[in-house]
mmCIF file of C-alpha atoms in Angstrom:
data_model
loop_
_atom_site.group_PDB
_atom_site.id
_atom_site.type_symbol
_atom_site.label_atom_id
_atom_site.label_comp_id
_atom_site.label_asym_id
_atom_site.label_seq_id
_atom_site.Cartn_x
_atom_site.Cartn_y
_atom_site.Cartn_z
ATOM 1 C CA MET A 223 176.571 135.995 38.937
ATOM 2 C CA ASN A 224 175.819 132.387 40.382
ATOM 3 C CA TYR A 225 175.068 128.975 38.812
ATOM 4 C CA ARG A 226 174.202 125.529 39.881
ATOM 5 C CA THR A 227 176.763 122.864 39.415
ATOM 6 C CA VAL A 228 178.166 119.529 40.779
ATOM 7 C CA TYR A 229 180.508 119.711 43.616
ATOM 8 C CA GLU A 230 181.476 115.989 44.060
ATOM 9 C CA GLY A 231 180.166 113.653 41.365
ATOM 10 C CA GLY A 232 178.052 110.700 41.756
ATOM 11 C CA LYS A 233 176.996 107.440 40.097
ATOM 12 C CA GLY A 234 173.708 105.728 39.613
ATOM 13 C CA GLU A 235 172.678 102.670 37.772
ATOM 14 C CA ILE A 236 169.294 101.411 36.431
ATOM 15 C CA VAL A 237 168.287 97.917 34.603
ATOM 16 C CA GLU A 238 166.090 97.993 31.765
ATOM 17 C CA LYS A 239 165.217 94.617 30.091
ATOM 18 C CA LYS A 240 168.671 93.238 31.268
ATOM 19 C CA SER A 241 170.475 96.210 29.822
ATOM 20 C CA ARG A 242 172.558 97.933 32.412
ATOM 21 C CA PHE A 243 172.748 101.854 32.251
ATOM 22 C CA ILE A 244 175.355 103.339 34.558
ATOM 23 C CA GLY A 245 175.151 107.169 34.918
ATOM 24 C CA GLU A 246 177.984 109.226 36.189
ATOM 25 C CA ALA A 247 178.043 113.035 36.789
ATOM 26 C CA PHE A 248 181.370 115.103 36.899
ATOM 27 C CA PRO A 249 182.157 118.821 37.546
ATOM 28 C CA VAL A 250 184.198 120.130 34.634
ATOM 29 C CA GLU A 251 185.339 123.576 33.760
ATOM 30 C CA THR A 252 186.772 123.064 30.022
ATOM 31 C CA GLU A 253 185.979 120.995 26.973
ATOM 32 C CA GLU A 254 189.340 119.360 27.226
ATOM 33 C CA GLU A 255 188.559 118.170 30.709
ATOM 34 C CA ALA A 256 185.393 116.671 29.638
ATOM 35 C CA ALA A 257 187.187 114.878 26.778
ATOM 36 C CA GLU A 258 189.651 113.390 29.295
ATOM 37 C CA ILE A 259 186.989 112.264 31.549
ATOM 38 C CA ILE A 260 185.021 110.693 28.707
ATOM 39 C CA GLY A 261 188.329 108.794 27.634
ATOM 40 C CA ASN A 262 188.762 107.462 31.204
ATOM 41 C CA ILE A 263 185.145 106.449 31.354
ATOM 42 C CA LYS A 264 185.598 104.351 28.137
ATOM 43 C CA LYS A 265 188.675 102.724 29.504
ATOM 44 C CA GLN A 266 186.991 101.960 32.843
ATOM 45 C CA TYR A 267 183.945 100.393 31.141
ATOM 46 C CA TRP A 268 185.665 99.106 28.137
ATOM 47 C CA ASP A 269 183.173 96.209 27.605
ATOM 48 C CA ALA A 270 180.291 98.450 27.614
ATOM 49 C CA ARG A 271 178.353 98.696 24.287
ATOM 50 C CA HIS A 272 177.698 102.414 24.315
ATOM 51 C CA HIS A 273 179.340 105.304 26.204
ATOM 52 C CA CYS A 274 176.905 108.359 25.559
ATOM 53 C CA TRP A 275 177.471 111.745 27.203
ATOM 54 C CA ALA A 276 176.461 115.419 27.397
ATOM 55 C CA TYR A 277 177.816 118.485 28.946
ATOM 56 C CA VAL A 278 177.064 122.149 29.392
ATOM 57 C CA ILE A 279 180.322 124.286 29.861
ATOM 58 C CA GLY A 280 180.928 128.027 30.344
ATOM 59 C CA GLY A 281 179.315 131.127 31.700
ATOM 60 C CA ALA A 282 178.028 133.855 29.545
ATOM 61 C CA GLN A 283 178.968 131.763 26.320
ATOM 62 C CA VAL A 284 177.813 128.170 27.155
ATOM 63 C CA GLN A 285 179.070 125.223 25.129
ATOM 64 C CA GLU A 286 176.600 122.324 24.982
ATOM 65 C CA ARG A 287 177.606 118.899 23.295
ATOM 66 C CA PHE A 288 176.247 115.534 23.402
ATOM 67 C CA SER A 289 177.083 112.133 21.803
ATOM 68 C CA ASP A 290 174.868 109.157 20.979
ATOM 69 C CA ASP A 291 177.827 106.886 20.540
ATOM 70 C CA GLY A 292 176.118 104.522 18.163
ATOM 71 C CA GLU A 293 172.747 104.654 19.790
ATOM 72 C CA PRO A 294 169.933 105.691 17.125
ATOM 73 C CA GLY A 295 169.918 109.552 16.973
ATOM 74 C CA GLY A 296 168.376 111.570 19.594
ATOM 75 C CA THR A 297 167.744 108.509 22.032
ATOM 76 C CA ALA A 298 170.777 109.076 24.301
ATOM 77 C CA GLY A 299 172.978 112.193 24.150
ATOM 78 C CA LYS A 300 170.051 114.657 23.866
ATOM 79 C CA PRO A 301 168.018 113.144 26.648
ATOM 80 C CA ILE A 302 171.062 113.253 28.827
ATOM 81 C CA LEU A 303 171.515 116.957 28.071
ATOM 82 C CA GLU A 304 168.021 117.713 28.736
ATOM 83 C CA VAL A 305 168.316 116.445 32.209
ATOM 84 C CA ILE A 306 171.354 118.600 32.652
ATOM 85 C CA ARG A 307 169.153 121.541 31.475
ATOM 86 C CA GLY A 308 166.291 120.383 33.651
ATOM 87 C CA HIS A 309 168.498 120.794 36.685
ATOM 88 C CA GLU A 310 169.670 124.069 35.530
ATOM 89 C CA LEU A 311 173.402 122.861 35.843
ATOM 90 C CA LYS A 312 176.332 124.509 34.342
ATOM 91 C CA ASN A 313 179.939 123.178 34.138
ATOM 92 C CA VAL A 314 178.809 119.482 34.288
ATOM 93 C CA LEU A 315 179.391 116.457 32.461
ATOM 94 C CA VAL A 316 177.272 113.239 32.490
ATOM 95 C CA VAL A 317 178.288 110.029 31.058
ATOM 96 C CA VAL A 318 176.221 106.876 30.739
ATOM 97 C CA ALA A 319 177.650 103.579 29.965
ATOM 98 C CA ARG A 320 175.301 100.825 28.549
ATOM 99 C CA TYR A 321 175.875 97.170 28.731
ATOM 100 C CA PHE A 322 173.294 95.596 26.289
ATOM 101 C CA GLY A 323 171.071 92.890 27.652
ATOM 102 C CA GLY A 324 170.129 91.225 24.522
ATOM 103 C CA THR A 325 166.761 92.991 24.216
ATOM 104 C CA LEU A 326 166.015 95.983 21.935
ATOM 105 C CA LEU A 327 164.319 98.692 23.758
ATOM 106 C CA GLY A 328 162.950 100.789 20.982
ATOM 107 C CA THR A 329 163.229 104.479 20.613
ATOM 108 C CA GLY A 330 161.215 105.395 23.472
ATOM 109 C CA GLY A 331 162.622 102.838 25.780
ATOM 110 C CA LEU A 332 166.064 104.135 25.055
ATOM 111 C CA VAL A 333 165.245 107.797 25.735
ATOM 112 C CA ARG A 334 163.579 106.812 29.171
ATOM 113 C CA ALA A 335 166.544 104.532 30.075
ATOM 114 C CA TYR A 336 169.103 107.463 29.301
ATOM 115 C CA THR A 337 166.922 109.844 30.973
ATOM 116 C CA GLN A 338 166.644 107.915 34.158
ATOM 117 C CA SER A 339 170.159 106.983 34.429
ATOM 118 C CA ALA A 340 171.573 110.440 34.018
ATOM 119 C CA GLN A 341 169.091 111.464 36.660
ATOM 120 C CA ALA A 342 170.333 108.833 38.912
ATOM 121 C CA GLY A 343 173.875 110.066 38.205
ATOM 122 C CA ILE A 344 172.834 113.755 39.063
ATOM 123 C CA GLU A 345 170.705 112.790 42.101
ATOM 124 C CA ALA A 346 173.830 110.764 43.536
ATOM 125 C CA SER A 347 176.059 113.818 43.371
ATOM 126 C CA THR A 348 176.499 116.918 45.638
ATOM 127 C CA LEU A 349 175.066 120.011 44.106
ATOM 128 C CA ILE A 350 175.743 123.664 44.961
ATOM 129 C CA THR A 351 175.158 127.011 43.865
ATOM 130 C CA LYS A 352 178.575 128.812 43.174
ATOM 131 C CA THR A 353 178.416 132.692 43.536
ATOM 132 C CA GLU A 354 180.811 135.142 42.160
ATOM 133 C CA GLY A 355 182.077 137.807 44.274
ATOM 134 C CA TYR A 356 184.785 139.140 46.730
ATOM 135 C CA LEU A 357 186.311 138.233 49.921
ATOM 136 C CA MET A 358 186.103 141.506 51.828
ATOM 137 C CA LYS A 359 188.141 142.831 54.608
ATOM 138 C CA ILE A 360 186.173 145.013 57.133
ATOM 139 C CA GLY A 361 188.077 146.815 59.742
ATOM 140 C CA THR A 362 186.470 148.590 62.767
ATOM 141 C CA ASP A 363 187.166 149.243 66.398
ATOM 142 C CA TYR A 364 185.439 147.225 69.088
ATOM 143 C CA SER A 365 182.336 149.710 69.540
ATOM 144 C CA GLY A 366 181.364 148.910 65.877
ATOM 145 C CA LEU A 367 181.721 145.103 65.985
ATOM 146 C CA GLY A 368 178.131 144.319 66.984
ATOM 147 C CA LYS A 369 176.700 146.525 64.263
ATOM 148 C CA LEU A 370 178.840 144.801 61.793
ATOM 149 C CA GLN A 371 177.959 141.371 62.783
ATOM 150 C CA TYR A 372 174.181 142.403 62.770
ATOM 151 C CA LEU A 373 174.477 143.660 59.278
ATOM 152 C CA LEU A 374 176.281 140.661 57.830
ATOM 153 C CA ALA A 375 173.821 138.159 59.716
ATOM 154 C CA GLN A 376 170.868 140.279 58.229
ATOM 155 C CA ARG A 377 172.230 139.767 54.871
ATOM 156 C CA GLY A 378 173.040 136.189 55.425
ATOM 157 C CA LEU A 379 176.589 136.965 54.563
ATOM 158 C CA GLN A 380 179.253 134.466 55.569
ATOM 159 C CA THR A 381 182.227 135.680 57.899
ATOM 160 C CA VAL A 382 185.251 133.175 57.070
ATOM 161 C CA ASP A 383 187.782 134.907 59.545
ATOM 162 C CA ALA A 384 188.377 137.507 62.198
ATOM 163 C CA ASP A 385 191.474 139.073 63.442
ATOM 164 C CA TYR A 386 190.866 140.591 66.984
ATOM 165 C CA GLY A 387 193.856 142.927 67.653
ATOM 166 C CA GLU A 388 193.954 146.615 68.769
ATOM 167 C CA ALA A 389 190.930 146.739 66.221
ATOM 168 C CA VAL A 390 188.880 144.229 64.489
ATOM 169 C CA THR A 391 189.114 142.838 61.142
ATOM 170 C CA LEU A 392 186.420 140.563 59.717
ATOM 171 C CA SER A 393 186.698 138.611 56.423
ATOM 172 C CA ALA A 394 183.269 138.034 54.624
ATOM 173 C CA LEU A 395 182.215 136.721 51.138
ATOM 174 C CA VAL A 396 180.027 139.323 49.302
ATOM 175 C CA SER A 397 178.452 138.769 45.977
ATOM 176 C CA GLU A 398 179.126 141.423 43.240
ATOM 177 C CA GLU A 399 175.385 142.391 43.513
ATOM 178 C CA GLU A 400 175.627 143.066 47.375
ATOM 179 C CA GLU A 401 178.973 144.764 47.418
ATOM 180 C CA LYS A 402 177.788 148.271 46.882
ATOM 181 C CA ALA A 403 174.849 148.287 49.275
ATOM 182 C CA LEU A 404 176.628 146.607 51.917
ATOM 183 C CA LYS A 405 179.684 149.210 51.769
ATOM 184 C CA GLU A 406 176.863 152.143 51.975
ATOM 185 C CA GLU A 407 175.147 150.201 55.057
ATOM 186 C CA ILE A 408 178.320 149.757 56.925
ATOM 187 C CA THR A 409 179.444 153.502 56.273
ATOM 188 C CA GLU A 410 176.026 154.673 57.592
ATOM 189 C CA ALA A 411 175.959 152.195 60.761
ATOM 190 C CA THR A 412 179.504 153.200 61.664
ATOM 191 C CA ASN A 413 179.357 156.707 60.829
ATOM 192 C CA GLY A 414 182.344 156.301 58.069
ATOM 193 C CA GLN A 415 184.526 154.750 61.018
ATOM 194 C CA ALA A 416 184.712 151.249 59.417
ATOM 195 C CA VAL A 417 186.940 150.452 56.499
ATOM 196 C CA VAL A 418 185.757 148.146 53.957
ATOM 197 C CA CYS A 419 187.935 146.932 50.850
ATOM 198 C CA ARG A 420 188.210 143.993 48.518
ATOM 199 C CA ASP A 421 190.813 141.264 49.242
ATOM 200 C CA LYS A 422 190.244 139.192 46.311
ATOM 201 C CA GLU A 423 188.108 138.163 43.742
ATOM 202 C CA CYS A 424 186.564 134.612 44.021
ATOM 203 C CA TRP A 425 183.690 132.032 43.645
ATOM 204 C CA PHE A 426 182.197 130.565 46.842
ATOM 205 C CA ALA A 427 179.378 128.112 47.833
ATOM 206 C CA CYS A 428 177.882 126.597 50.710
ATOM 207 C CA VAL A 429 178.570 122.914 50.914
ATOM 208 C CA GLY A 430 177.001 120.836 53.830
ATOM 209 C CA GLY A 431 176.807 123.869 56.040
ATOM 210 C CA ARG A 432 180.281 125.048 55.438
ATOM 211 C CA VAL A 433 181.684 127.733 53.040
ATOM 212 C CA VAL A 434 183.953 126.553 50.340
ATOM 213 C CA VAL A 435 186.043 129.357 48.375
ATOM 214 C CA PHE A 436 187.219 128.487 44.916
#
């Protein structure tokens, strides 16, 4: 299982007929966490007219919520939610604070403004794909090291650690889907001499060329 999400949140701003729309994206794991962030945003932008938001949280059972916070129904929270959906993101909250500029934008204008400001917040964020899997320990003698390194490279798997003693133990991140096939390939390539076992379950992602384990 894997999904796209926000690793580091970002902030973007647009101005439409003197109204300021400040969109911010956040990674969240629970609805309680989202509620706390929304409360903090309301305190930070206490003088804004509206604080509209939407989030998508969960794995198999996804929770989607949104709020227009006083804007005409369907003009703020739902457009923000549609931007999150459009980016196929999960465990993400987007909040847009609006400072009213004195000119009514109309239904269409509000939808465009909230869509663009949510988009700006997401575009300013660092997005990643989180993969569910295992940190695997692979033990071999030195004669089998080259074969293991080749197999891991062929599958694009990340080696996060290596212990060189009398034998070699590699630590690699493997998705659930790849685990069985990788074990079979390693067993065949090393004539059953290599030892492969799970170290721990984890989520992992590539961030700016480096691997982060969650």
